[in-house]
């Protein structure tokens, strides 16, 4: 059905590594895989196997859960996107102690959940990529704001800037990016 790889951490793992909860849900207990160092696992490649047919309107969604926290959505694969490297955005552990026992006597542990879901109900196929784009946009906006502040005057409660301020900022931004290839990397996470 599907397989996963933790880059630089594992060989390919197939569905048999996961515990099947029901027809559409699987869980990987990270305690068995990496112990308490689950948060050092930052990325996961998930892929559909050749012989698995997922309906076009369905997706295999990936979730992560820190000990004592709720599951958090990370991304998904579909027939049109049969593999993906997803960033695992581990939530903060819940208020419960990591060493507290559950009702069945097992200690709380981090988990990765896989679920077959309606594609239309998912927010995005790659949550981390969207967060990176949002972060970059905010950093570029902050850069523009700081540039404009250095040229503005105050008229009551209004900031007054030269009419060509956007052109001047954009030209400076482009020149700096050409001169220093590392400059744009400073805008990423």
PDB file of C-alpha atoms in Angstrom:
ATOM      1  CA  UNK A   1       0.000   0.000   0.000  1.00  0.00           C
ATOM      2  CA  UNK A   2       2.624   2.592   1.081  1.00  0.00           C
ATOM      3  CA  UNK A   3       6.155   2.864   2.348  1.00  0.00           C
ATOM      4  CA  UNK A   4       8.189   5.428   4.256  1.00  0.00           C
ATOM      5  CA  UNK A   5      11.842   6.397   4.569  1.00  0.00           C
ATOM      6  CA  UNK A   6      13.360   8.676   7.167  1.00  0.00           C
ATOM      7  CA  UNK A   7      16.204  10.321   5.192  1.00  0.00           C
ATOM      8  CA  UNK A   8      19.631   9.485   6.640  1.00  0.00           C
ATOM      9  CA  UNK A   9      17.891   7.447   9.359  1.00  0.00           C
ATOM     10  CA  UNK A  10      16.311   4.336   7.879  1.00  0.00           C
ATOM     11  CA  UNK A  11      15.952   1.862   5.091  1.00  0.00           C
ATOM     12  CA  UNK A  12      12.528   1.850   3.418  1.00  0.00           C
ATOM     13  CA  UNK A  13       9.814   0.728   5.828  1.00  0.00           C
ATOM     14  CA  UNK A  14       6.631  -0.813   4.512  1.00  0.00           C
ATOM     15  CA  UNK A  15       3.141  -0.891   5.954  1.00  0.00           C
ATOM     16  CA  UNK A  16       4.007  -3.916   8.129  1.00  0.00           C
ATOM     17  CA  UNK A  17       6.115  -1.625  10.356  1.00  0.00           C
ATOM     18  CA  UNK A  18       2.950   0.302  11.265  1.00  0.00           C
ATOM     19  CA  UNK A  19       0.172  -0.894  13.553  1.00  0.00           C
ATOM     20  CA  UNK A  20      -3.114  -0.974  11.649  1.00  0.00           C
ATOM     21  CA  UNK A  21      -5.855   0.622  13.750  1.00  0.00           C
ATOM     22  CA  UNK A  22      -8.667  -0.017  11.264  1.00  0.00           C
ATOM     23  CA  UNK A  23      -9.168  -0.205   7.495  1.00  0.00           C
ATOM     24  CA  UNK A  24      -8.031   3.387   6.914  1.00  0.00           C
ATOM     25  CA  UNK A  25      -5.627   4.211   9.804  1.00  0.00           C
ATOM     26  CA  UNK A  26      -2.073   3.166  10.707  1.00  0.00           C
ATOM     27  CA  UNK A  27       0.278   4.287  13.485  1.00  0.00           C
ATOM     28  CA  UNK A  28       4.051   4.063  13.897  1.00  0.00           C
ATOM     29  CA  UNK A  29       5.163   4.221  17.536  1.00  0.00           C
ATOM     30  CA  UNK A  30       8.361   6.268  17.481  1.00  0.00           C
ATOM     31  CA  UNK A  31       9.531   4.756  20.803  1.00  0.00           C
ATOM     32  CA  UNK A  32      10.166   1.492  18.985  1.00  0.00           C
ATOM     33  CA  UNK A  33      11.971   3.307  16.203  1.00  0.00           C
ATOM     34  CA  UNK A  34      14.083   6.026  17.902  1.00  0.00           C
ATOM     35  CA  UNK A  35      13.088   6.030  21.572  1.00  0.00           C
ATOM     36  CA  UNK A  36      12.627   9.459  23.092  1.00  0.00           C
ATOM     37  CA  UNK A  37      14.614  11.167  20.305  1.00  0.00           C
ATOM     38  CA  UNK A  38      11.537  11.396  18.058  1.00  0.00           C
ATOM     39  CA  UNK A  39      11.904  15.168  17.669  1.00  0.00           C
ATOM     40  CA  UNK A  40      15.266  14.665  15.941  1.00  0.00           C
ATOM     41  CA  UNK A  41      13.378  13.056  13.048  1.00  0.00           C
ATOM     42  CA  UNK A  42      12.668  16.135  10.943  1.00  0.00           C
ATOM     43  CA  UNK A  43      11.676  14.693   7.568  1.00  0.00           C
ATOM     44  CA  UNK A  44       9.841  11.698   6.199  1.00  0.00           C
ATOM     45  CA  UNK A  45       9.471  10.454   2.641  1.00  0.00           C
ATOM     46  CA  UNK A  46       6.177   8.679   2.065  1.00  0.00           C
ATOM     47  CA  UNK A  47       5.344   6.923  -1.186  1.00  0.00           C
ATOM     48  CA  UNK A  48       2.571   4.841  -2.688  1.00  0.00           C
ATOM     49  CA  UNK A  49       3.611   1.402  -3.861  1.00  0.00           C
ATOM     50  CA  UNK A  50       3.032   0.483  -7.515  1.00  0.00           C
ATOM     51  CA  UNK A  51       0.347  -2.090  -6.882  1.00  0.00           C
ATOM     52  CA  UNK A  52      -1.786   0.161  -4.651  1.00  0.00           C
ATOM     53  CA  UNK A  53      -4.701   1.988  -6.221  1.00  0.00           C
ATOM     54  CA  UNK A  54      -5.889   4.957  -4.208  1.00  0.00           C
ATOM     55  CA  UNK A  55      -9.120   6.532  -5.503  1.00  0.00           C
ATOM     56  CA  UNK A  56      -8.491   9.872  -7.235  1.00  0.00           C
ATOM     57  CA  UNK A  57     -10.520  11.764  -4.611  1.00  0.00           C
ATOM     58  CA  UNK A  58      -8.587  10.245  -1.666  1.00  0.00           C
ATOM     59  CA  UNK A  59      -5.193  10.955  -0.084  1.00  0.00           C
ATOM     60  CA  UNK A  60      -2.884   9.285   2.409  1.00  0.00           C
ATOM     61  CA  UNK A  61      -2.558  11.966   5.078  1.00  0.00           C
ATOM     62  CA  UNK A  62       0.412  12.096   7.483  1.00  0.00           C
ATOM     63  CA  UNK A  63       0.072  13.244  11.089  1.00  0.00           C
ATOM     64  CA  UNK A  64       2.541  13.490  13.982  1.00  0.00           C
ATOM     65  CA  UNK A  65       1.832  13.332  17.693  1.00  0.00           C
ATOM     66  CA  UNK A  66       4.232  14.177  20.531  1.00  0.00           C
ATOM     67  CA  UNK A  67       3.664  12.452  23.883  1.00  0.00           C
ATOM     68  CA  UNK A  68       0.486  13.805  25.473  1.00  0.00           C
ATOM     69  CA  UNK A  69      -0.436  16.046  22.519  1.00  0.00           C
ATOM     70  CA  UNK A  70      -3.016  15.828  19.756  1.00  0.00           C
ATOM     71  CA  UNK A  71      -2.163  14.668  16.236  1.00  0.00           C
ATOM     72  CA  UNK A  72      -0.994  17.468  13.897  1.00  0.00           C
ATOM     73  CA  UNK A  73      -1.380  17.269  10.106  1.00  0.00           C
ATOM     74  CA  UNK A  74       1.880  17.457   8.059  1.00  0.00           C
ATOM     75  CA  UNK A  75       0.913  16.685   4.470  1.00  0.00           C
ATOM     76  CA  UNK A  76      -0.293  13.960   2.125  1.00  0.00           C
ATOM     77  CA  UNK A  77       0.289  11.923  -1.011  1.00  0.00           C
ATOM     78  CA  UNK A  78      -2.222  11.206  -3.771  1.00  0.00           C
ATOM     79  CA  UNK A  79      -2.316   9.304  -7.043  1.00  0.00           C
ATOM     80  CA  UNK A  80      -1.237  12.478  -8.854  1.00  0.00           C
ATOM     81  CA  UNK A  81       1.497  13.077  -6.248  1.00  0.00           C
ATOM     82  CA  UNK A  82       2.529   9.515  -5.305  1.00  0.00           C
ATOM     83  CA  UNK A  83       5.512  10.490  -3.179  1.00  0.00           C
ATOM     84  CA  UNK A  84       6.569  13.413  -1.016  1.00  0.00           C
ATOM     85  CA  UNK A  85       9.238  14.431   1.452  1.00  0.00           C
ATOM     86  CA  UNK A  86       7.357  16.036   4.324  1.00  0.00           C
ATOM     87  CA  UNK A  87       8.774  18.095   7.152  1.00  0.00           C
ATOM     88  CA  UNK A  88       7.559  16.673  10.460  1.00  0.00           C
ATOM     89  CA  UNK A  89       6.322  19.570  12.581  1.00  0.00           C
ATOM     90  CA  UNK A  90       6.264  17.929  16.009  1.00  0.00           C
ATOM     91  CA  UNK A  91       3.933  19.712  18.443  1.00  0.00           C
ATOM     92  CA  UNK A  92       5.078  20.537  21.951  1.00  0.00           C
ATOM     93  CA  UNK A  93       4.547  17.573  24.269  1.00  0.00           C
ATOM     94  CA  UNK A  94       1.287  17.815  26.196  1.00  0.00           C
ATOM     95  CA  UNK A  95       0.914  18.653  29.840  1.00  0.00           C
ATOM     96  CA  UNK A  96       0.969  14.980  30.691  1.00  0.00           C
ATOM     97  CA  UNK A  97       4.355  13.605  31.722  1.00  0.00           C
ATOM     98  CA  UNK A  98       6.154  11.674  29.013  1.00  0.00           C
ATOM     99  CA  UNK A  99       6.572   8.844  31.487  1.00  0.00           C
ATOM    100  CA  UNK A 100       2.900   8.676  32.495  1.00  0.00           C
ATOM    101  CA  UNK A 101       1.217   5.405  31.640  1.00  0.00           C
ATOM    102  CA  UNK A 102      -1.830   5.089  29.427  1.00  0.00           C
ATOM    103  CA  UNK A 103      -4.868   2.998  30.358  1.00  0.00           C
ATOM    104  CA  UNK A 104      -3.274  -0.136  28.903  1.00  0.00           C
ATOM    105  CA  UNK A 105      -0.098   0.371  30.959  1.00  0.00           C
ATOM    106  CA  UNK A 106       2.108   1.545  28.070  1.00  0.00           C
ATOM    107  CA  UNK A 107       4.111   4.777  28.425  1.00  0.00           C
ATOM    108  CA  UNK A 108       3.029   7.743  26.305  1.00  0.00           C
ATOM    109  CA  UNK A 109       5.105   7.999  23.162  1.00  0.00           C
ATOM    110  CA  UNK A 110       5.394   9.986  19.964  1.00  0.00           C
ATOM    111  CA  UNK A 111       3.575   8.597  16.959  1.00  0.00           C
ATOM    112  CA  UNK A 112       3.244   9.059  13.223  1.00  0.00           C
ATOM    113  CA  UNK A 113      -0.258   8.451  11.931  1.00  0.00           C
ATOM    114  CA  UNK A 114      -1.268   7.638   8.366  1.00  0.00           C
ATOM    115  CA  UNK A 115      -4.891   7.981   7.331  1.00  0.00           C
ATOM    116  CA  UNK A 116      -6.889   7.572   4.110  1.00  0.00           C
ATOM    117  CA  UNK A 117      -8.954  10.751   3.813  1.00  0.00           C
ATOM    118  CA  UNK A 118     -10.982  12.751   1.325  1.00  0.00           C
ATOM    119  CA  UNK A 119      -8.597  14.943  -0.650  1.00  0.00           C
ATOM    120  CA  UNK A 120     -11.035  17.865  -0.574  1.00  0.00           C
ATOM    121  CA  UNK A 121     -11.052  17.897   3.240  1.00  0.00           C
ATOM    122  CA  UNK A 122      -7.275  18.374   3.574  1.00  0.00           C
ATOM    123  CA  UNK A 123      -5.905  21.896   4.000  1.00  0.00           C
ATOM    124  CA  UNK A 124      -2.769  21.358   1.865  1.00  0.00           C
ATOM    125  CA  UNK A 125      -0.565  18.589   0.557  1.00  0.00           C
ATOM    126  CA  UNK A 126       2.548  20.076   2.232  1.00  0.00           C
ATOM    127  CA  UNK A 127       1.998  22.186   5.356  1.00  0.00           C
ATOM    128  CA  UNK A 128       5.697  22.929   5.964  1.00  0.00           C
ATOM    129  CA  UNK A 129       6.155  24.332   2.434  1.00  0.00           C
ATOM    130  CA  UNK A 130       3.242  26.706   2.972  1.00  0.00           C
ATOM    131  CA  UNK A 131       4.697  27.842   6.292  1.00  0.00           C
ATOM    132  CA  UNK A 132       8.065  28.493   4.621  1.00  0.00           C
ATOM    133  CA  UNK A 133       6.400  30.572   1.903  1.00  0.00           C
ATOM    134  CA  UNK A 134       4.488  32.552   4.520  1.00  0.00           C
ATOM    135  CA  UNK A 135       7.690  33.096   6.525  1.00  0.00           C
ATOM    136  CA  UNK A 136       9.579  34.309   3.432  1.00  0.00           C
ATOM    137  CA  UNK A 137       6.751  36.697   2.514  1.00  0.00           C
ATOM    138  CA  UNK A 138       6.753  38.145   6.034  1.00  0.00           C
ATOM    139  CA  UNK A 139      10.546  38.608   5.971  1.00  0.00           C
ATOM    140  CA  UNK A 140      10.423  40.358   2.572  1.00  0.00           C
ATOM    141  CA  UNK A 141       7.601  42.593   3.833  1.00  0.00           C
ATOM    142  CA  UNK A 142       9.602  43.401   6.953  1.00  0.00           C
ATOM    143  CA  UNK A 143      12.610  44.280   4.767  1.00  0.00           C
ATOM    144  CA  UNK A 144      10.452  46.645   2.687  1.00  0.00           C
ATOM    145  CA  UNK A 145       8.934  48.253   5.785  1.00  0.00           C
ATOM    146  CA  UNK A 146      12.365  48.879   7.327  1.00  0.00           C
ATOM    147  CA  UNK A 147      13.625  50.380   4.051  1.00  0.00           C
ATOM    148  CA  UNK A 148      10.586  52.672   3.804  1.00  0.00           C
ATOM    149  CA  UNK A 149      10.944  53.792   7.418  1.00  0.00           C
ATOM    150  CA  UNK A 150      14.428  55.102   6.718  1.00  0.00           C
ATOM    151  CA  UNK A 151      13.020  57.543   4.116  1.00  0.00           C
ATOM    152  CA  UNK A 152       9.738  58.585   5.675  1.00  0.00           C
ATOM    153  CA  UNK A 153       8.570  61.774   7.243  1.00  0.00           C
ATOM    154  CA  UNK A 154       5.670  62.210   9.640  1.00  0.00           C
ATOM    155  CA  UNK A 155       2.608  64.322   8.973  1.00  0.00           C
ATOM    156  CA  UNK A 156       0.350  63.972  11.985  1.00  0.00           C
ATOM    157  CA  UNK A 157      -0.519  60.293  12.158  1.00  0.00           C
ATOM    158  CA  UNK A 158       0.602  59.544   8.578  1.00  0.00           C
ATOM    159  CA  UNK A 159       3.970  58.370   7.280  1.00  0.00           C
ATOM    160  CA  UNK A 160       5.074  60.224   4.158  1.00  0.00           C
ATOM    161  CA  UNK A 161       7.415  58.385   1.752  1.00  0.00           C
ATOM    162  CA  UNK A 162       8.844  59.341  -1.647  1.00  0.00           C
ATOM    163  CA  UNK A 163       6.746  58.221  -4.636  1.00  0.00           C
ATOM    164  CA  UNK A 164       9.522  56.061  -6.067  1.00  0.00           C
ATOM    165  CA  UNK A 165      10.220  54.228  -2.798  1.00  0.00           C
ATOM    166  CA  UNK A 166       8.986  50.833  -4.065  1.00  0.00           C
ATOM    167  CA  UNK A 167      11.108  51.071  -7.209  1.00  0.00           C
ATOM    168  CA  UNK A 168      14.186  52.037  -5.168  1.00  0.00           C
ATOM    169  CA  UNK A 169      13.628  49.214  -2.673  1.00  0.00           C
ATOM    170  CA  UNK A 170      13.050  46.594  -5.381  1.00  0.00           C
ATOM    171  CA  UNK A 171      16.159  47.672  -7.315  1.00  0.00           C
ATOM    172  CA  UNK A 172      18.265  47.517  -4.136  1.00  0.00           C
ATOM    173  CA  UNK A 173      16.744  44.131  -3.255  1.00  0.00           C
ATOM    174  CA  UNK A 174      17.542  42.687  -6.707  1.00  0.00           C
ATOM    175  CA  UNK A 175      21.106  44.086  -6.727  1.00  0.00           C
ATOM    176  CA  UNK A 176      21.827  42.622  -3.308  1.00  0.00           C
ATOM    177  CA  UNK A 177      20.469  39.223  -4.347  1.00  0.00           C
ATOM    178  CA  UNK A 178      22.695  39.250  -7.464  1.00  0.00           C
ATOM    179  CA  UNK A 179      25.801  40.292  -5.493  1.00  0.00           C
ATOM    180  CA  UNK A 180      25.265  37.879  -2.616  1.00  0.00           C
ATOM    181  CA  UNK A 181      23.636  34.503  -3.439  1.00  0.00           C
ATOM    182  CA  UNK A 182      23.376  33.779   0.295  1.00  0.00           C
ATOM    183  CA  UNK A 183      21.239  36.887   0.871  1.00  0.00           C
ATOM    184  CA  UNK A 184      17.936  35.263  -0.093  1.00  0.00           C
ATOM    185  CA  UNK A 185      18.705  32.230   2.069  1.00  0.00           C
ATOM    186  CA  UNK A 186      18.498  34.570   5.055  1.00  0.00           C
ATOM    187  CA  UNK A 187      14.773  34.875   4.406  1.00  0.00           C
ATOM    188  CA  UNK A 188      14.097  31.161   4.875  1.00  0.00           C
ATOM    189  CA  UNK A 189      13.459  29.327   8.137  1.00  0.00           C
TER     190      UNK A 189
END
